[in-house]
PDB file of C-alpha atoms in Angstrom:
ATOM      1  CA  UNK N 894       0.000   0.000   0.000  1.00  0.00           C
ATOM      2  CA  UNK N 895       1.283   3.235  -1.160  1.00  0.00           C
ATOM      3  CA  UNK N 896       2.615   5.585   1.852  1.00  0.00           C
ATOM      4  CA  UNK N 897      -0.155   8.703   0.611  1.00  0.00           C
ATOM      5  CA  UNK N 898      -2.858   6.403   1.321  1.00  0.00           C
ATOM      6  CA  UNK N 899      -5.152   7.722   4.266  1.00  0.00           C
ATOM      7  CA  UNK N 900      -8.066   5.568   3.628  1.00  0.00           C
ATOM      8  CA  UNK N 901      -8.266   1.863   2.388  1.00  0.00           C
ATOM      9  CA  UNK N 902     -11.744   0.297   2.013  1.00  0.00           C
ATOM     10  CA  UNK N 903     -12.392  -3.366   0.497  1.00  0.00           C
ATOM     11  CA  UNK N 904     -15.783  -4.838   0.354  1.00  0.00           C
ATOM     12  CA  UNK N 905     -16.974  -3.213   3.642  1.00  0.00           C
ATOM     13  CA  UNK N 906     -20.173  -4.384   4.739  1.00  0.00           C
ATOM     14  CA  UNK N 907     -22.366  -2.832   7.575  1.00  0.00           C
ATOM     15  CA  UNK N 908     -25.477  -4.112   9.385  1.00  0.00           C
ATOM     16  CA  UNK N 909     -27.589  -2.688  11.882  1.00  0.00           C
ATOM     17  CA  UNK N 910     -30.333  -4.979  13.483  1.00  0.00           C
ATOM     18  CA  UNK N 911     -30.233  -9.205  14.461  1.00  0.00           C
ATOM     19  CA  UNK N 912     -29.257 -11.618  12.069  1.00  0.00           C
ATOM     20  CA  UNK N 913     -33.039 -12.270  11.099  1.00  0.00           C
ATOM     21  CA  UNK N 914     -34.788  -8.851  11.040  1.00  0.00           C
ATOM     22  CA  UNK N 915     -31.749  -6.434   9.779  1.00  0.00           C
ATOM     23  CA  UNK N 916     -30.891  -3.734   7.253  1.00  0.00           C
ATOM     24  CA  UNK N 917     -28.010  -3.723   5.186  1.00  0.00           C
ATOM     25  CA  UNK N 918     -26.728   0.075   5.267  1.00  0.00           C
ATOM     26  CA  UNK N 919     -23.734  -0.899   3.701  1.00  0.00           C
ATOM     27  CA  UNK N 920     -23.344  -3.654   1.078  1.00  0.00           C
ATOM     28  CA  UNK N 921     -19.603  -3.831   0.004  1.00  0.00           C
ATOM     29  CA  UNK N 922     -18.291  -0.557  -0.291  1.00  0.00           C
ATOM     30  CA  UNK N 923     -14.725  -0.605  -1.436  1.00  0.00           C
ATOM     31  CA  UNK N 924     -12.539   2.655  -1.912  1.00  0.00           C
ATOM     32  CA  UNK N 925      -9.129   4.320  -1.373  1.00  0.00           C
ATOM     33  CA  UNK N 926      -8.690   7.969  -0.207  1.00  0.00           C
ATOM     34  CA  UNK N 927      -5.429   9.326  -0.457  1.00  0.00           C
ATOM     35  CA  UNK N 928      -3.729  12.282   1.285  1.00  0.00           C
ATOM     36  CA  UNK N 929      -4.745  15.621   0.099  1.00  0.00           C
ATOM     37  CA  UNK N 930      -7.738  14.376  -1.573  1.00  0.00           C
ATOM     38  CA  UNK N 931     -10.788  16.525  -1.420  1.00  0.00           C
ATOM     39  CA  UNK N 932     -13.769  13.916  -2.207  1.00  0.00           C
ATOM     40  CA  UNK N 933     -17.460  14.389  -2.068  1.00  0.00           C
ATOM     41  CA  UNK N 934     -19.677  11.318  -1.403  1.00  0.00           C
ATOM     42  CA  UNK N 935     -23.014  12.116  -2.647  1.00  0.00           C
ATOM     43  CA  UNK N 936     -26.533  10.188  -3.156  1.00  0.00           C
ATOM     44  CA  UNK N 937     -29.930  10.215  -1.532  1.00  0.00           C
ATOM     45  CA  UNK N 938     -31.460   9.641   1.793  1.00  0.00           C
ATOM     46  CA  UNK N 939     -30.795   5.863   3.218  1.00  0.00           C
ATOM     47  CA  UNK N 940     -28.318   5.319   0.805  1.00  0.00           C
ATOM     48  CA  UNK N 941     -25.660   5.026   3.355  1.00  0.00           C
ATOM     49  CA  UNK N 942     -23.610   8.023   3.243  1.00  0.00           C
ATOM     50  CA  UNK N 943     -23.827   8.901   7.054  1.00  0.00           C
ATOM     51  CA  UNK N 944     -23.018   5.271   8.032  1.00  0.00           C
ATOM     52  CA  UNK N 945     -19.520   5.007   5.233  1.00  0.00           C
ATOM     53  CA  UNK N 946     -18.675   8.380   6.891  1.00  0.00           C
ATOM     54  CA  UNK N 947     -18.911   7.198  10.570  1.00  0.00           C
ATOM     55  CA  UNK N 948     -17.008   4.545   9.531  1.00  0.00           C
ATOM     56  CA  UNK N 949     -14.040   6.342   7.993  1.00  0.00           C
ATOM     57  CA  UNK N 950     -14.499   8.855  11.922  1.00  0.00           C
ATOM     58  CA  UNK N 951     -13.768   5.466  13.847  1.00  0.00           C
ATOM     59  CA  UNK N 952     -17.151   5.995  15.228  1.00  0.00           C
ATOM     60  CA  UNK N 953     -18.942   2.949  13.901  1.00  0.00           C
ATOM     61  CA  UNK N 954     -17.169  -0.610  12.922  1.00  0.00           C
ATOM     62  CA  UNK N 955     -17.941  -2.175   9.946  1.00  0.00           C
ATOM     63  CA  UNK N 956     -19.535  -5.829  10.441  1.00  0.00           C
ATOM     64  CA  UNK N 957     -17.147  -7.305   7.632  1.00  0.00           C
ATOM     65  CA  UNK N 958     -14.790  -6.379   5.438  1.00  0.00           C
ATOM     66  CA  UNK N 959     -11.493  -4.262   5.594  1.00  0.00           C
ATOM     67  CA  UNK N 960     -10.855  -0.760   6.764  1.00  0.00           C
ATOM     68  CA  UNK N 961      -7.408   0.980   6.925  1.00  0.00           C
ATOM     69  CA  UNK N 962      -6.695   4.252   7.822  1.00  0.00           C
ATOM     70  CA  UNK N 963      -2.927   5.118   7.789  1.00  0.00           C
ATOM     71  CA  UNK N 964      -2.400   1.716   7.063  1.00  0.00           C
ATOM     72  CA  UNK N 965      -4.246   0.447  10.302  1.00  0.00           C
ATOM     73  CA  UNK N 966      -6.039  -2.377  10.446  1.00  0.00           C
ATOM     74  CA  UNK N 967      -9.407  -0.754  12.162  1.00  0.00           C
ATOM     75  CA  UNK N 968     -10.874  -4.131  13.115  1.00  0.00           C
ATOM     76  CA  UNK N 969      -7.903  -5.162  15.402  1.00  0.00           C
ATOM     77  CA  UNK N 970      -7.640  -1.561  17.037  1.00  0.00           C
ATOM     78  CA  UNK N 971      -9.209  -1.233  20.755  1.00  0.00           C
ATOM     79  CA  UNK N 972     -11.877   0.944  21.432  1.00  0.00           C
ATOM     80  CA  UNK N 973      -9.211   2.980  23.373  1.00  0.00           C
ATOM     81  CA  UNK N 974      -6.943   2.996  20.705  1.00  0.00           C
ATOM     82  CA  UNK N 975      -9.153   4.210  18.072  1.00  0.00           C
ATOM     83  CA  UNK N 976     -10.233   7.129  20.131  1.00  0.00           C
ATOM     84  CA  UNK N 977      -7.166   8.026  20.558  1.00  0.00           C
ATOM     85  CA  UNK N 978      -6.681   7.335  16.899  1.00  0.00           C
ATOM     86  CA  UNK N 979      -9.474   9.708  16.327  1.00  0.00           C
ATOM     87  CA  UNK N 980      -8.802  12.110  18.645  1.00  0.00           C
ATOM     88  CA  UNK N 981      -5.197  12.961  17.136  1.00  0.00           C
ATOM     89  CA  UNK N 982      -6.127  12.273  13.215  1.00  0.00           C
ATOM     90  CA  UNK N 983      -9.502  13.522  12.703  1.00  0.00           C
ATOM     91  CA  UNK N 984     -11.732  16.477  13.015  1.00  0.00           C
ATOM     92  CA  UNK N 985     -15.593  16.315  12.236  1.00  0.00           C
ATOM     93  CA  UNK N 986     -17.517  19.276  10.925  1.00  0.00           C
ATOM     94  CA  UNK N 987     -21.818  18.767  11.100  1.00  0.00           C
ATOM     95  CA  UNK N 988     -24.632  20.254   8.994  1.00  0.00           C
ATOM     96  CA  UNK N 989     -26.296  21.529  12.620  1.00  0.00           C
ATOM     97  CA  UNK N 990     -22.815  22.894  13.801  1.00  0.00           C
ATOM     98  CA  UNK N 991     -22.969  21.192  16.887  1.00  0.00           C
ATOM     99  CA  UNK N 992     -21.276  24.445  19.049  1.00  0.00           C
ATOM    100  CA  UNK N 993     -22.367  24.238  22.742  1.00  0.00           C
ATOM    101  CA  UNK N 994     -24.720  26.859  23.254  1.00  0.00           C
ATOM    102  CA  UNK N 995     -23.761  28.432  26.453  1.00  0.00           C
ATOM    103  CA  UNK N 996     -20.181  29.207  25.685  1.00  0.00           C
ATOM    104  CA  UNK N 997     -18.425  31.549  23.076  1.00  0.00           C
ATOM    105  CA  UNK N 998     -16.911  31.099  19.846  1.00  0.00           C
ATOM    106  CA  UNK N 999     -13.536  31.331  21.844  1.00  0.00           C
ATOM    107  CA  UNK N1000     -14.475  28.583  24.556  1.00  0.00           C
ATOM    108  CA  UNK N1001     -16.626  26.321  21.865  1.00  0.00           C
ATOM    109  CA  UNK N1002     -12.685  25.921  19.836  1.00  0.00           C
ATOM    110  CA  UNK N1003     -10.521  26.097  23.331  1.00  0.00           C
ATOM    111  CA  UNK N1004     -12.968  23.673  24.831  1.00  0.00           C
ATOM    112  CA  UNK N1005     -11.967  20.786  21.698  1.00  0.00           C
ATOM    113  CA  UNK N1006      -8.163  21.837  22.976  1.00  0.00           C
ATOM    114  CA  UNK N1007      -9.289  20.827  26.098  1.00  0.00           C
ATOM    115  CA  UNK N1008     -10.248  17.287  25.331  1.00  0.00           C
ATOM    116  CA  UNK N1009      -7.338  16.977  22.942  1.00  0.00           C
ATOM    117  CA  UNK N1010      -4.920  17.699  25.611  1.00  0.00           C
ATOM    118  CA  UNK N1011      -3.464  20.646  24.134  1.00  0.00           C
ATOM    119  CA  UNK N1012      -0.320  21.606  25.995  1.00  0.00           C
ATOM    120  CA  UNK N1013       0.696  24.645  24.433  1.00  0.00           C
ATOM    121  CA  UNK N1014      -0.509  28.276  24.648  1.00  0.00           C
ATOM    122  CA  UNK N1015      -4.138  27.764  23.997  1.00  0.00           C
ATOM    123  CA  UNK N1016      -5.459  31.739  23.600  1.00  0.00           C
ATOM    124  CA  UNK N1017      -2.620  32.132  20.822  1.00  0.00           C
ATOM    125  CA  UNK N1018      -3.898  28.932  19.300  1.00  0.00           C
ATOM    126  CA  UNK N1019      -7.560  29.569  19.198  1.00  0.00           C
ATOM    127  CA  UNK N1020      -7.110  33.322  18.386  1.00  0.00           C
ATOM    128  CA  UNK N1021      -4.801  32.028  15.589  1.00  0.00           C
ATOM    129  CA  UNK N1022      -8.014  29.847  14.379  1.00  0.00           C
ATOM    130  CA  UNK N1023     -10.592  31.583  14.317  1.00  0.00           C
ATOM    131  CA  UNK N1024      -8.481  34.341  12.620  1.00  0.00           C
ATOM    132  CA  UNK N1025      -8.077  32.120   9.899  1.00  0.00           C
ATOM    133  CA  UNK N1026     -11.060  31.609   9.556  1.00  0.00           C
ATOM    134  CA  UNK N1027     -12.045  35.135   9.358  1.00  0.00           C
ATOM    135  CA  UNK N1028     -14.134  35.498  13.130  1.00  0.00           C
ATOM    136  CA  UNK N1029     -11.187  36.983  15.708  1.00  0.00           C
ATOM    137  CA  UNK N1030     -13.800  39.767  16.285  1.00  0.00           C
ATOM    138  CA  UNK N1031     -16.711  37.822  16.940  1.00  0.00           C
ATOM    139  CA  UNK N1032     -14.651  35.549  19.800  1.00  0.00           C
ATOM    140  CA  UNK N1033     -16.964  36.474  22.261  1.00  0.00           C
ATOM    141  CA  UNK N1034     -20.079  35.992  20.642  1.00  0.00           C
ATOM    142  CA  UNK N1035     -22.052  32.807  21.617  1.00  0.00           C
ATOM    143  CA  UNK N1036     -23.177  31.100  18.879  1.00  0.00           C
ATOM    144  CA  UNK N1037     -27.344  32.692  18.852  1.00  0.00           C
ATOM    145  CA  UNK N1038     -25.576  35.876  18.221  1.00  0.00           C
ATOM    146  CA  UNK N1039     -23.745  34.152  15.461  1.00  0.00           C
ATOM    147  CA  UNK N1040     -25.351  33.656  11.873  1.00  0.00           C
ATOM    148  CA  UNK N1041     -25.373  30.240  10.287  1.00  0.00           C
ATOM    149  CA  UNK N1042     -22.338  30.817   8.122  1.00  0.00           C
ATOM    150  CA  UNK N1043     -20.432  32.344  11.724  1.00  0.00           C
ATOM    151  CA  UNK N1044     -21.354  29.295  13.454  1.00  0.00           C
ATOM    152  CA  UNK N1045     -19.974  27.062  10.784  1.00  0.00           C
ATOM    153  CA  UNK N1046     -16.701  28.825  10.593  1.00  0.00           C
ATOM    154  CA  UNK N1047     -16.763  28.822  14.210  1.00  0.00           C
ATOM    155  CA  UNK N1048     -17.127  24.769  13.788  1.00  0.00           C
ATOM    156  CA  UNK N1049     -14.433  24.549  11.321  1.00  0.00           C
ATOM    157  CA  UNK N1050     -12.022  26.251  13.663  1.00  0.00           C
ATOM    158  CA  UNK N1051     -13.090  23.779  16.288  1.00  0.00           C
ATOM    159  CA  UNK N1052     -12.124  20.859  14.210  1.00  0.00           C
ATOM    160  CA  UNK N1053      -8.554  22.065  13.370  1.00  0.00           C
ATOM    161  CA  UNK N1054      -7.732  22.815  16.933  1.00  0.00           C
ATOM    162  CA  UNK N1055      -5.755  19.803  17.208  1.00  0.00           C
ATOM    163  CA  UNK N1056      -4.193  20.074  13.787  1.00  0.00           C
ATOM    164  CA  UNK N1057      -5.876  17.174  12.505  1.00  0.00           C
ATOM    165  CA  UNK N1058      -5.120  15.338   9.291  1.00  0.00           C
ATOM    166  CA  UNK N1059      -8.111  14.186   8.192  1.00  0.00           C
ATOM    167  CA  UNK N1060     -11.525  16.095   7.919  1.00  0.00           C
ATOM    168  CA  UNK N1061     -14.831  14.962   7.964  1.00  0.00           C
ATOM    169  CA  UNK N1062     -17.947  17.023   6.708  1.00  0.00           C
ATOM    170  CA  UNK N1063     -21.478  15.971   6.980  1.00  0.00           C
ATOM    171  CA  UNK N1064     -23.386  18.265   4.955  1.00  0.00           C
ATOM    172  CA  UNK N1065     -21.096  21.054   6.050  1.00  0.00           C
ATOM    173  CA  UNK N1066     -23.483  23.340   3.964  1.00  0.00           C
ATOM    174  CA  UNK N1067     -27.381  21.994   4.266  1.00  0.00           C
ATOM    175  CA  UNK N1068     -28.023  24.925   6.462  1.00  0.00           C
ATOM    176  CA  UNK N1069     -26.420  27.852   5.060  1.00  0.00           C
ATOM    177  CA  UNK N1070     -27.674  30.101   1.986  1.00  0.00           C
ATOM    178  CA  UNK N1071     -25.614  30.238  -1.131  1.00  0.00           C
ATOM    179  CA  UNK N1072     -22.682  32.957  -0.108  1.00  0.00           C
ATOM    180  CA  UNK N1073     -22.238  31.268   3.455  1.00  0.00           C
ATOM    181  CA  UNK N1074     -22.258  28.155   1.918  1.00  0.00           C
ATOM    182  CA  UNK N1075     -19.211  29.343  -0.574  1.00  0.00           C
ATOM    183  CA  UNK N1076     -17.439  30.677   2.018  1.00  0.00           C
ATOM    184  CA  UNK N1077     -17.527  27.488   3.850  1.00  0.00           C
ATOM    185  CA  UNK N1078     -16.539  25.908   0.922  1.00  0.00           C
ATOM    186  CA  UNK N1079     -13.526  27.989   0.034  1.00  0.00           C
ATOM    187  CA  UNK N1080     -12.234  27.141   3.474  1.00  0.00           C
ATOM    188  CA  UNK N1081     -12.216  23.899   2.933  1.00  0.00           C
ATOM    189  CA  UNK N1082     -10.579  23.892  -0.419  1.00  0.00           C
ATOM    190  CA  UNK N1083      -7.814  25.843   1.401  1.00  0.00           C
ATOM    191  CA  UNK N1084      -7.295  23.019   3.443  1.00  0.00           C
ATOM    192  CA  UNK N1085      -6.917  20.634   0.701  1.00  0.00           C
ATOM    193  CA  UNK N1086      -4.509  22.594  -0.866  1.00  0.00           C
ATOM    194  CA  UNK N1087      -2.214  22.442   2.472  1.00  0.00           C
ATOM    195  CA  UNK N1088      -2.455  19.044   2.330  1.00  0.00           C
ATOM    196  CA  UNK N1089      -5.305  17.914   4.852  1.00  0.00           C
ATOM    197  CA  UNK N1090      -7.768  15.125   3.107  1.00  0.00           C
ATOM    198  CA  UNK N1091     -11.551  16.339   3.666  1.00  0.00           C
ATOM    199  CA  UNK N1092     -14.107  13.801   2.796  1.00  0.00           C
ATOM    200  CA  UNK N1093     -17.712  15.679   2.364  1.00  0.00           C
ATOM    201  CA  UNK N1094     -20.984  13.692   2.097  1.00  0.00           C
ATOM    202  CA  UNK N1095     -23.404  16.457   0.228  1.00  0.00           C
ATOM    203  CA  UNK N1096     -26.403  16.383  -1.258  1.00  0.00           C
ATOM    204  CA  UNK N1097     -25.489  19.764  -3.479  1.00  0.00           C
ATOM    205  CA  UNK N1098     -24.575  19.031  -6.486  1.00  0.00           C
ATOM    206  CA  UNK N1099     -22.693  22.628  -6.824  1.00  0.00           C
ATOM    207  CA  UNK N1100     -20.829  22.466  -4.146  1.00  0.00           C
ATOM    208  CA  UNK N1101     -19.792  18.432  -5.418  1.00  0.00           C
ATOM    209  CA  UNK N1102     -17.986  20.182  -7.889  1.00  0.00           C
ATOM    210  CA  UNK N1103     -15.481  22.008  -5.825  1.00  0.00           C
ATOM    211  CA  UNK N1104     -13.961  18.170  -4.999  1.00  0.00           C
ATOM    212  CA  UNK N1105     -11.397  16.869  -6.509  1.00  0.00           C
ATOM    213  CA  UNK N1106     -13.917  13.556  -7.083  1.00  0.00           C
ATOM    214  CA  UNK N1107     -17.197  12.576  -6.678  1.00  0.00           C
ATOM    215  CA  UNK N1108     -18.168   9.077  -5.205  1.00  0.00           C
ATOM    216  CA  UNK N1109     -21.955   8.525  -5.805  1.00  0.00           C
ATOM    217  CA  UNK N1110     -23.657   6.231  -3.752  1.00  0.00           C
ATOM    218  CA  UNK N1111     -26.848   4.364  -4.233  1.00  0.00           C
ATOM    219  CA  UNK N1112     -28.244   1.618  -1.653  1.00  0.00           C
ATOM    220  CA  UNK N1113     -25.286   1.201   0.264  1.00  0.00           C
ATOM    221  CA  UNK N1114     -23.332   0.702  -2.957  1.00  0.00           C
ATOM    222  CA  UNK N1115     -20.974   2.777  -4.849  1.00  0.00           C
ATOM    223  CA  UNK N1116     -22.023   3.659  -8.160  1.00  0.00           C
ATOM    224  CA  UNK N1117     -19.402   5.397  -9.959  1.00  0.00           C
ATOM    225  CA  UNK N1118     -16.868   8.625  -9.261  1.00  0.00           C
ATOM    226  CA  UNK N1119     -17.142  11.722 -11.340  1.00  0.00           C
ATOM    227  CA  UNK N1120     -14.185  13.366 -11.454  1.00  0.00           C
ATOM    228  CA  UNK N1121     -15.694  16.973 -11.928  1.00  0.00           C
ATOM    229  CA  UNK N1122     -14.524  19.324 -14.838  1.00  0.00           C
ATOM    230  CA  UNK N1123     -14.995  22.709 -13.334  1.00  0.00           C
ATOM    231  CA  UNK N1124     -14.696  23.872  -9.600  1.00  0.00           C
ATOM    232  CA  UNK N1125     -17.180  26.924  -9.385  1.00  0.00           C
TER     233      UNK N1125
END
């Protein structure tokens, strides 16, 4: 396996139920992600989107089949060793933003430092991230004084405080208007392009397009991969 491979995938399989009443949310799924990848997974409701991207967070186990993410063998990690895995690797970005609702933009991002153990000077780093992503002034601001766009940006900051190396969007975008949902967007193409691998499941086709590919996924299956012609 090549050493720029952050995902590996083969025939991955996920049921959810007892072995005589179940559903099948995934039925074989196999794909490779590499590093610096920007890929959108797109399809309708039930199709199994959510499930392949808890999967890839080390949230959810497959029931058969192979998963590797740095080349890790997720089946023969411990539950404490893939959240630590997690913890270190991965940040996670939600369609309902997910901020806690009592505390500010600054203490939503310094709180995710927190839990990660952050040992270094944590009001440099979280000033640091939500400058780059445009909000210093609105650090203490709790997120009902925020708009949607804020709050995502706000979220975004909160999943790079501990540097991770993969990022995971669930329809980062569902919730914002057009120009938010650009902004967004142009964020995390910038991340891409210094070198972090952001898998997106979306249903907007527009916003596909700004991926480097598009896996489409029907029924727990994967259909095809687009690669798209024009980012807009």
């Amino acid at each position: 396996m090549e050493v720029d491979v952050v995902y590996e995938l083969v025939d991955v399989r996920k049921r959810y139920g007892t072995r005589r009443n179940y559903v099948e949310a995934l039925r074989g799924i196999t794909l490779t992600i590499r590093r610096g990848e920007f890929v959108a997974v797109m399809g309708p409701s039930g199709s199994g989107k959510t499930t392949l991207l808890s999967i890839l967070g080390l949230l959810t186990r497959p029931t058969s089949g192979i998963v590797r993410i740095f080349g890790r063998d997720v089946m023969r990690l411990t539950d404490k060793q893939a959240t630590l895995l997690r913890r270190r690797t991965i940040g996670f970005i939600f369609q309902t933003f997910n901020l806690v609702p009592w505390l500010t933009a600054y203490e939503n991002v310094e709180l995710a430092l927190a839990i990660g153990e952050y040992t270094g000077n944590r009001r440099a780093r979280v000033m640091g991230l939500l400058s780059s992503v445009g909000l210093e002034h609105r650090a203490n601001h709790r997120p009902m004084e925020l708009s949607g766009g804020e709050q995502q940006r706000v979220a975004i900051a909160r999943a790079l405080a501990n540097d991770p190396t993969v990022i995971l969007a669930d329809e980062p975008t569902g919730n914002l208007d057009t120009k938010s949902g650009l902004q967004v967007m142009g964020i995390l193409r910038s991340l891409v392009e210094e070198g972090k691998t952001v898998v997106m499941v979306t249903h907007d086709q527009k916003m596909a397009e700004m991926a480097d590919r598009i896996v489409k996924i029907r029924d727990g299956k994967i259909l095809g991969e687009v690669i798209p012609d024009v980012r807009s």
